[in-house]
Amino acid sequence: MTLTVKTAMALSSIASSATIQRKIDVLCKFGLIDKVFDDKNRRTKYLVPTAVANQYFSSLGDAMKQSLMPGKVTDEDVIVR
């Protein structure tokens, strides 16, 4: 499901619309999302992940899978507090 800027702004259960707009701007600034127009309707902007975001989440997923593999944790990986 694609997310429009308008739909994101309506997620008031998450944060205020001003906060959501600031976070969208930050994600755009860091190259994690782009605002894309539909060819037929230039008023609607869609939020789409960039290749950078896809690579980041792919790496994060790989790290999570690796952390769940039993027997792969060594004593050096454990931090004692």
XYZ file of N, CA and C in Angstrom:
243
model
N 0.841 -1.176 0.000
C 0.000 0.000 0.000
C 0.890 1.244 0.000
N 0.633 2.133 -0.914
C 1.405 3.365 -0.954
C 0.821 4.363 0.032
N 1.683 5.177 0.567
C 1.289 6.169 1.556
C 1.433 7.550 0.941
N 0.377 8.321 1.029
C 0.450 9.696 0.541
C 0.841 10.604 1.688
N 1.293 11.793 1.357
C 1.623 12.772 2.384
C 0.369 13.084 3.200
N -0.755 13.213 2.532
C -2.014 13.514 3.214
C -2.384 12.412 4.210
N -2.231 11.163 3.815
C -2.530 10.044 4.705
C -1.581 10.039 5.897
N -0.316 10.301 5.659
C 0.660 10.353 6.743
C 0.324 11.464 7.727
N -0.086 12.590 7.201
C -0.425 13.726 8.061
C -1.655 13.436 8.921
N -2.496 12.524 8.495
C -3.710 12.190 9.237
C -3.465 11.168 10.349
N -2.252 10.710 10.509
C -1.940 9.724 11.543
C -1.768 10.400 12.895
N -2.826 11.009 13.367
C -2.765 11.791 14.603
C -2.536 10.926 15.837
N -2.777 9.624 15.747
C -2.510 8.750 16.889
C -1.011 8.569 17.116
N -0.210 8.850 16.094
C 1.242 8.720 16.196
C 1.866 10.017 16.709
N 1.502 11.122 16.106
C 2.064 12.425 16.458
C 1.208 13.510 15.816
N 1.515 14.735 16.162
C 0.791 15.849 15.546
C 1.189 15.969 14.076
N 0.353 16.625 13.294
C 0.657 16.777 11.870
C 1.939 17.575 11.656
N 2.204 18.545 12.532
C 3.445 19.317 12.420
C 4.671 18.436 12.647
N 4.589 17.557 13.640
C 5.700 16.650 13.921
C 5.908 15.679 12.769
N 4.821 15.149 12.245
C 4.925 14.224 11.113
C 5.556 14.924 9.914
N 5.154 16.165 9.642
C 5.733 16.911 8.518
C 7.223 17.125 8.711
N 7.644 17.448 9.942
C 9.079 17.628 10.211
C 9.838 16.322 9.984
N 9.272 15.201 10.436
C 9.942 13.901 10.269
C 10.021 13.507 8.799
N 8.976 13.789 8.036
C 9.018 13.527 6.593
C 10.128 14.346 5.953
N 10.242 15.611 6.351
C 11.304 16.470 5.807
C 12.694 15.935 6.149
N 12.864 15.429 7.377
C 14.158 14.871 7.791
C 14.479 13.619 6.979
N 13.484 12.742 6.797
C 13.718 11.530 6.011
C 14.076 11.862 4.566
N 13.442 12.899 4.008
C 13.791 13.352 2.652
C 15.210 13.911 2.613
N 15.553 14.704 3.619
C 16.884 15.318 3.681
C 17.989 14.265 3.716
N 17.751 13.168 4.452
C 18.755 12.108 4.553
C 18.660 11.091 3.425
N 17.769 11.325 2.476
C 17.682 10.467 1.304
C 17.035 9.121 1.547
N 16.202 9.025 2.590
C 15.551 7.754 2.884
C 14.188 7.617 2.215
N 13.531 8.740 1.926
C 12.269 8.707 1.191
C 12.263 9.817 0.147
N 11.428 9.629 -0.849
C 11.186 10.645 -1.870
C 9.698 10.927 -1.917
N 9.357 12.141 -2.301
C 7.965 12.493 -2.570
C 7.792 12.424 -4.082
N 6.879 11.563 -4.525
C 6.690 11.316 -5.950
C 5.262 11.667 -6.332
N 5.107 12.358 -7.466
C 3.784 12.711 -7.976
C 3.293 11.617 -8.904
N 1.975 11.425 -8.905
C 1.325 10.560 -9.883
C 1.221 11.360 -11.178
N 1.455 10.728 -12.314
C 1.402 11.436 -13.594
C 0.032 12.053 -13.868
N -1.004 11.398 -13.402
C -2.354 11.875 -13.682
C -2.824 12.963 -12.722
N -2.313 12.949 -11.506
C -2.767 13.893 -10.488
C -1.562 14.523 -9.799
N -1.199 15.713 -10.185
C -0.014 16.382 -9.634
C -0.239 16.913 -8.221
N -1.476 16.834 -7.722
C -1.746 17.313 -6.367
C -1.422 16.270 -5.300
N -1.385 15.012 -5.681
C -1.141 13.939 -4.716
C 0.327 13.535 -4.751
N 0.969 13.620 -3.578
C 2.366 13.210 -3.450
C 2.418 11.896 -2.685
N 3.150 10.942 -3.227
C 3.327 9.648 -2.591
C 4.703 9.594 -1.933
N 4.763 8.958 -0.775
C 6.025 8.770 -0.081
C 6.556 7.388 -0.455
N 7.748 7.351 -1.020
C 8.339 6.084 -1.441
C 9.750 5.965 -0.867
N 10.124 4.758 -0.442
C 11.483 4.571 0.068
C 12.497 4.627 -1.072
N 13.672 5.116 -0.765
C 14.754 5.184 -1.744
C 15.578 3.901 -1.685
N 16.508 3.777 -2.598
C 17.421 2.625 -2.597
C 18.234 2.595 -1.309
N 18.594 3.765 -0.790
C 19.348 3.846 0.470
C 18.531 3.239 1.606
N 17.247 3.580 1.687
C 16.370 3.040 2.734
C 16.209 1.534 2.575
N 16.018 1.078 1.349
C 15.861 -0.361 1.114
C 17.113 -1.124 1.524
N 18.278 -0.588 1.222
C 19.542 -1.227 1.617
C 19.688 -1.236 3.134
N 19.347 -0.126 3.788
C 19.438 -0.035 5.250
C 18.559 -1.098 5.907
N 17.302 -1.199 5.484
C 16.398 -2.151 6.111
C 16.746 -3.595 5.751
N 17.326 -3.806 4.602
C 17.812 -5.139 4.248
C 18.956 -5.542 5.178
N 19.893 -4.622 5.408
C 21.012 -4.886 6.321
C 20.515 -5.096 7.748
N 19.536 -4.300 8.163
C 18.966 -4.440 9.499
C 18.300 -5.807 9.644
N 17.564 -6.226 8.624
C 16.929 -7.541 8.651
C 17.941 -8.663 8.739
N 19.038 -8.542 7.991
C 20.096 -9.553 8.040
C 20.707 -9.624 9.433
N 20.930 -8.458 10.053
C 21.493 -8.426 11.405
C 20.539 -9.059 12.411
N 19.250 -8.818 12.245
C 18.272 -9.409 13.155
C 18.219 -10.930 12.991
N 18.260 -11.406 11.748
C 18.267 -12.855 11.502
C 19.496 -13.493 12.127
N 20.636 -12.829 11.956
C 21.880 -13.367 12.493
C 21.833 -13.421 14.016
N 21.198 -12.426 14.644
C 21.138 -12.402 16.105
C 20.229 -13.489 16.660
N 19.322 -14.010 15.845
C 18.392 -15.036 16.309
C 18.899 -16.464 16.098
N 20.049 -16.597 15.432
C 20.591 -17.931 15.184
C 21.239 -18.465 16.449
N 20.730 -19.592 16.966
C 21.322 -20.144 18.198
C 22.739 -20.648 17.960
N 23.563 -20.474 18.976
C 24.930 -20.972 18.900
C 25.879 -20.069 18.159
N 25.427 -18.945 17.675
C 26.291 -18.050 16.913
C 26.891 -16.952 17.788
N 26.444 -16.825 19.033
C 26.944 -15.777 19.913
C 28.164 -16.300 20.650
N 29.238 -15.544 20.620
C 30.463 -15.929 21.309
C 30.589 -15.098 22.579
N 31.539 -15.474 23.417
C 31.756 -14.742 24.659
C 32.138 -13.279 24.394
N 32.813 -13.031 23.277
C 33.208 -11.654 22.940
C 32.001 -10.789 22.576
N 30.908 -11.428 22.148
C 29.707 -10.682 21.778
C 28.896 -10.251 22.996
N 29.120 -10.880 24.139
C 28.337 -10.589 25.335
C 29.002 -9.463 26.109
N 28.212 -8.454 26.437
C 28.721 -7.329 27.233
C 28.258 -7.536 28.667
N 29.220 -7.592 29.585
C 28.905 -7.772 31.008
C 28.883 -6.404 31.669
N 27.797 -6.146 32.385
C 27.683 -4.858 33.080
C 27.786 -5.053 34.559
